[in-house]
Each structure stands twice: as C-alpha cells, then as structure tokens.
Amino acid sequence: QKEVEQNSGPLSVPEGAIASLNCTYSDRGSQSFFWYRQYSGKSPELIMSIYSNGDKEDGRFTAQLNKASQYVSLLIRDSQPSDSATYLCAFRLGGGGNKLTFGTGTQLKVEL
Amino acid sequence: DGGITQSPKYLFRKEGQNVTLSCEQNLNHDAMYWYRQDPGQGLRLIYYSQIVNDFQKGDIAEGYSVSREKKESFPLTVTSAQKNPTAFYLCASNTGTGGMVREGQPQHFGDGTRLSIL
C-alpha cells in the first residue's frame, strides 16, 4: 500500500462549482497535513495546513481531516479558472520529525 | 524580501560530469531539503539537513551529494553516478528549534532547477 494516495485526475469542474480533492494515508502516526498547489512548470506553494480533526477554513479553501479514517480533503468553493493546477497533499509524522511525504497530486481543471 | 533562491533555473549536464545546484535561503530556517520531481510524479526526498554541518539521506540519495557548511546554503551535487538525472529539482526549508521542527511548520519551496542531459 502506498503511503499517500491521491486520484491523479484530471478532475474537471465548472467555474463557480465546489472542487473536492481527497487524499488517504497509511501511517497512523501522521500528525501534520499540508495541501500544496503547483502550477505547471512551477514550484509548489502552500495552500493549507491542518493537524486537528475537523475542518479548517481559509477564504475559499477548506481542509478537512479525519484521522480515524486516515483521510484529508481540500474543498475549493466558487472554483475559478486560476485554480486549475495540480494539488499535492503531504503529511509529516508526529514527534517533530522533519520529513514530509508527498502524494503524486491531483490535477484540477476549472472550465469556463 | 525573504525567500529561497535556487540557481540556475536551467542546467545541462554532459555525460560523466558532476553538476552543482545552488540553494540559498535568508529566512533563518534551520532545516533544508532537496527533492526531485519527475513529470507527472510527486516529490521524492533526496537529502535533508536539520542543522548546520549535519545532513541525512532521503529516499533516493544514490548519485547525489550535499553539504551544509552554512545555515543559509544547502548545495546539491548531481554526480556522474546518477544515470537518470533529468528532472525538476526543488529545494525547501522550514523553521525549527534546536534542529527539530515544530508541529505544523510547513516547508516552503524555491523556484526550482530543471536539469537535463546534453
């Protein structure tokens, strides 16, 4: 089983819709979770971080974490064409360890 | 402005040649990382350093070497032993205390270096 699994997509949503991106992980020791956005040819940029069960909202973005079910999701409300990118989820084990484990990313396409 | 600077943006390697990718940060971060990204793939960790004069191998260290002589700098050398070096190389850093990273501290990335074989 892969450490982190994401649907590679592409996930296509119409402009203004809600885009839902999901990520499952295998290591129950994981404590910190991150969502990065990566435009084609560019480096990843941090969108959200979450480390407590539940929802965390920041503008149009909501991260959801469920440690019991070992998944983390990212909701993008009112999707815009500028949201079209690859979204990478990543997690870090607890105990202050430094390494992040990344998923392969989900490509999102927001269509006019 | 504070940030992470990677250079060069594009690099070409000849057969049997070692090349060095530069990564400099002025964020006063303790921890620095090197990742490799292949097309359509996620990020794979090459090496990381939690503190000056110390570094550890990541998941794909073979054919690469690093040094951490200064807090601000973490150069990556792609040696001739790396037979498939063509990839997008990303340097990242984050803050820490005494070499340990606090929970929830994300990594921030430089703009990357694209390495190709001539």
mmCIF file of N, CA, C and O in Angstrom, chain A residues 72-111:
data_model
loop_
_atom_site.group_PDB
_atom_site.id
_atom_site.type_symbol
_atom_site.label_atom_id
_atom_site.label_comp_id
_atom_site.label_asym_id
_atom_site.label_seq_id
_atom_site.Cartn_x
_atom_site.Cartn_y
_atom_site.Cartn_z
ATOM 1 N N VAL A 72 -7.574 13.098 4.355
ATOM 2 C CA VAL A 72 -7.605 14.551 4.416
ATOM 3 C C VAL A 72 -8.134 15.040 3.068
ATOM 4 O O VAL A 72 -7.815 14.456 2.025
ATOM 5 N N SER A 73 -8.963 16.053 3.088
ATOM 6 C CA SER A 73 -9.528 16.554 1.846
ATOM 7 C C SER A 73 -9.384 18.067 1.781
ATOM 8 O O SER A 73 -9.155 18.744 2.791
ATOM 9 N N LEU A 74 -9.508 18.577 0.583
ATOM 10 C CA LEU A 74 -9.466 20.014 0.328
ATOM 11 C C LEU A 74 -10.668 20.372 -0.525
ATOM 12 O O LEU A 74 -10.865 19.793 -1.597
ATOM 13 N N LEU A 75 -11.469 21.303 -0.024
ATOM 14 C CA LEU A 75 -12.607 21.815 -0.778
ATOM 15 C C LEU A 75 -12.281 23.217 -1.268
ATOM 16 O O LEU A 75 -11.772 24.044 -0.505
ATOM 17 N N ILE A 76 -12.563 23.461 -2.528
ATOM 18 C CA ILE A 76 -12.373 24.789 -3.093
ATOM 19 C C ILE A 76 -13.746 25.276 -3.542
ATOM 20 O O ILE A 76 -14.342 24.715 -4.475
ATOM 21 N N ARG A 77 -14.244 26.300 -2.865
ATOM 22 C CA ARG A 77 -15.552 26.849 -3.210
ATOM 23 C C ARG A 77 -15.409 27.878 -4.314
ATOM 24 O O ARG A 77 -14.350 28.502 -4.470
ATOM 25 N N ASP A 78 -16.503 28.069 -5.081
ATOM 26 C CA ASP A 78 -16.502 29.075 -6.147
ATOM 27 C C ASP A 78 -15.235 28.947 -7.003
ATOM 28 O O ASP A 78 -14.458 29.898 -7.168
ATOM 29 N N SER A 79 -15.020 27.760 -7.531
ATOM 30 C CA SER A 79 -13.797 27.475 -8.290
ATOM 31 C C SER A 79 -13.627 28.455 -9.444
ATOM 32 O O SER A 79 -14.594 28.800 -10.144
ATOM 33 N N GLN A 80 -12.377 28.884 -9.642
ATOM 34 C CA GLN A 80 -12.037 29.818 -10.698
ATOM 35 C C GLN A 80 -11.048 29.165 -11.662
ATOM 36 O O GLN A 80 -10.297 28.266 -11.268
ATOM 37 N N PRO A 81 -11.003 29.627 -12.898
ATOM 38 C CA PRO A 81 -10.010 29.073 -13.831
ATOM 39 C C PRO A 81 -8.592 29.156 -13.284
ATOM 40 O O PRO A 81 -7.755 28.285 -13.577
ATOM 41 N N SER A 82 -8.299 30.151 -12.462
ATOM 42 C CA SER A 82 -6.962 30.295 -11.886
ATOM 43 C C SER A 82 -6.650 29.211 -10.843
ATOM 44 O O SER A 82 -5.496 29.065 -10.425
ATOM 45 N N ASP A 83 -7.679 28.463 -10.445
ATOM 46 C CA ASP A 83 -7.448 27.347 -9.527
ATOM 47 C C ASP A 83 -6.949 26.103 -10.264
ATOM 48 O O ASP A 83 -6.570 25.111 -9.632
ATOM 49 N N SER A 84 -6.979 26.130 -11.582
ATOM 50 C CA SER A 84 -6.513 24.987 -12.374
ATOM 51 C C SER A 84 -5.028 24.764 -12.116
ATOM 52 O O SER A 84 -4.185 25.619 -12.411
ATOM 53 N N ALA A 85 -4.718 23.633 -11.543
ATOM 54 C CA ALA A 85 -3.347 23.327 -11.124
ATOM 55 C C ALA A 85 -3.335 21.887 -10.623
ATOM 56 O O ALA A 85 -4.361 21.222 -10.605
ATOM 57 N N THR A 86 -2.176 21.435 -10.208
ATOM 58 C CA THR A 86 -2.059 20.141 -9.537
ATOM 59 C C THR A 86 -1.961 20.393 -8.037
ATOM 60 O O THR A 86 -1.199 21.263 -7.600
ATOM 61 N N TYR A 87 -2.746 19.636 -7.280
ATOM 62 C CA TYR A 87 -2.780 19.809 -5.833
ATOM 63 C C TYR A 87 -2.126 18.600 -5.175
ATOM 64 O O TYR A 87 -2.534 17.461 -5.380
ATOM 65 N N LEU A 88 -1.107 18.880 -4.396
ATOM 66 C CA LEU A 88 -0.339 17.843 -3.722
ATOM 67 C C LEU A 88 -0.697 17.817 -2.241
ATOM 68 O O LEU A 88 -0.702 18.861 -1.589
ATOM 69 N N CYS A 89 -1.002 16.640 -1.725
ATOM 70 C CA CYS A 89 -1.139 16.540 -0.279
ATOM 71 C C CYS A 89 0.165 15.984 0.287
ATOM 72 O O CYS A 89 0.902 15.270 -0.392
ATOM 73 N N ALA A 90 0.453 16.341 1.525
ATOM 74 C CA ALA A 90 1.685 15.892 2.173
ATOM 75 C C ALA A 90 1.420 15.734 3.660
ATOM 76 O O ALA A 90 0.550 16.394 4.225
ATOM 77 N N PHE A 91 2.152 14.841 4.288
ATOM 78 C CA PHE A 91 1.988 14.680 5.726
ATOM 79 C C PHE A 91 3.343 14.488 6.385
ATOM 80 O O PHE A 91 4.322 14.080 5.754
ATOM 81 N N ARG A 92 3.372 14.799 7.668
ATOM 82 C CA ARG A 92 4.578 14.597 8.473
ATOM 83 C C ARG A 92 4.204 13.773 9.689
ATOM 84 O O ARG A 92 3.167 13.977 10.303
ATOM 85 N N LEU A 93 5.093 12.849 10.023
ATOM 86 C CA LEU A 93 4.886 12.035 11.211
ATOM 87 C C LEU A 93 4.988 12.894 12.462
ATOM 88 O O LEU A 93 5.622 13.952 12.451
ATOM 89 N N GLY A 94 4.393 12.443 13.534
ATOM 90 C CA GLY A 94 4.494 13.156 14.790
ATOM 91 C C GLY A 94 5.867 13.029 15.399
ATOM 92 O O GLY A 94 6.750 12.382 14.869
ATOM 93 N N GLY A 95 6.092 13.693 16.528
ATOM 94 C CA GLY A 95 7.370 13.609 17.224
ATOM 95 C C GLY A 95 8.377 14.621 16.752
ATOM 96 O O GLY A 95 9.551 14.576 17.126
ATOM 97 N N GLY A 96 7.949 15.576 15.914
ATOM 98 C CA GLY A 96 8.869 16.614 15.473
ATOM 99 C C GLY A 96 9.752 16.205 14.322
ATOM 100 O O GLY A 96 10.683 16.902 13.950
ATOM 101 N N GLY A 97 9.501 15.028 13.738
ATOM 102 C CA GLY A 97 10.298 14.632 12.578
ATOM 103 C C GLY A 97 10.116 15.611 11.437
ATOM 104 O O GLY A 97 9.062 16.204 11.271
ATOM 105 N N ASN A 98 11.170 15.773 10.643
ATOM 106 C CA ASN A 98 11.151 16.821 9.634
ATOM 107 C C ASN A 98 10.584 16.407 8.292
ATOM 108 O O ASN A 98 10.097 17.231 7.542
ATOM 109 N N LYS A 99 10.676 15.142 7.948
ATOM 110 C CA LYS A 99 10.396 14.753 6.575
ATOM 111 C C LYS A 99 8.914 14.824 6.259
ATOM 112 O O LYS A 99 8.059 14.468 7.066
ATOM 113 N N LEU A 100 8.613 15.316 5.051
ATOM 114 C CA LEU A 100 7.264 15.264 4.511
ATOM 115 C C LEU A 100 7.185 14.148 3.490
ATOM 116 O O LEU A 100 8.141 13.897 2.760
ATOM 117 N N THR A 101 6.056 13.481 3.459
ATOM 118 C CA THR A 101 5.770 12.501 2.408
ATOM 119 C C THR A 101 4.685 13.089 1.526
ATOM 120 O O THR A 101 3.642 13.514 2.027
ATOM 121 N N PHE A 102 4.956 13.126 0.216
ATOM 122 C CA PHE A 102 4.037 13.763 -0.721
ATOM 123 C C PHE A 102 3.264 12.722 -1.519
ATOM 124 O O PHE A 102 3.796 11.667 -1.894
ATOM 125 N N GLY A 103 2.022 13.052 -1.831
ATOM 126 C CA GLY A 103 1.275 12.298 -2.812
ATOM 127 C C GLY A 103 1.694 12.719 -4.212
ATOM 128 O O GLY A 103 2.442 13.678 -4.396
ATOM 129 N N THR A 104 1.182 12.015 -5.216
ATOM 130 C CA THR A 104 1.558 12.323 -6.599
ATOM 131 C C THR A 104 0.753 13.468 -7.179
ATOM 132 O O THR A 104 1.051 13.955 -8.257
ATOM 133 N N GLY A 105 -0.294 13.890 -6.451
ATOM 134 C CA GLY A 105 -1.031 15.061 -6.876
ATOM 135 C C GLY A 105 -2.275 14.748 -7.689
ATOM 136 O O GLY A 105 -2.347 13.736 -8.384
ATOM 137 N N THR A 106 -3.257 15.638 -7.580
ATOM 138 C CA THR A 106 -4.486 15.581 -8.373
ATOM 139 C C THR A 106 -4.538 16.807 -9.258
ATOM 140 O O THR A 106 -4.425 17.943 -8.770
ATOM 141 N N GLN A 107 -4.701 16.580 -10.550
ATOM 142 C CA GLN A 107 -4.806 17.703 -11.486
ATOM 143 C C GLN A 107 -6.243 18.201 -11.501
ATOM 144 O O GLN A 107 -7.175 17.431 -11.740
ATOM 145 N N LEU A 108 -6.428 19.472 -11.245
ATOM 146 C CA LEU A 108 -7.749 20.097 -11.265
ATOM 147 C C LEU A 108 -7.856 21.013 -12.474
ATOM 148 O O LEU A 108 -6.964 21.817 -12.729
ATOM 149 N N LYS A 109 -8.967 20.866 -13.189
ATOM 150 C CA LYS A 109 -9.252 21.753 -14.307
ATOM 151 C C LYS A 109 -10.581 22.438 -14.050
ATOM 152 O O LYS A 109 -11.602 21.756 -13.883
ATOM 153 N N VAL A 110 -10.573 23.758 -14.012
ATOM 154 C CA VAL A 110 -11.793 24.519 -13.827
ATOM 155 C C VAL A 110 -12.172 25.097 -15.191
ATOM 156 O O VAL A 110 -11.411 25.875 -15.777
ATOM 157 N N GLU A 111 -13.352 24.678 -15.658
ATOM 158 C CA GLU A 111 -13.748 25.018 -17.018
ATOM 159 C C GLU A 111 -14.736 26.161 -17.038
ATOM 160 O O GLU A 111 -15.612 26.261 -16.180
#
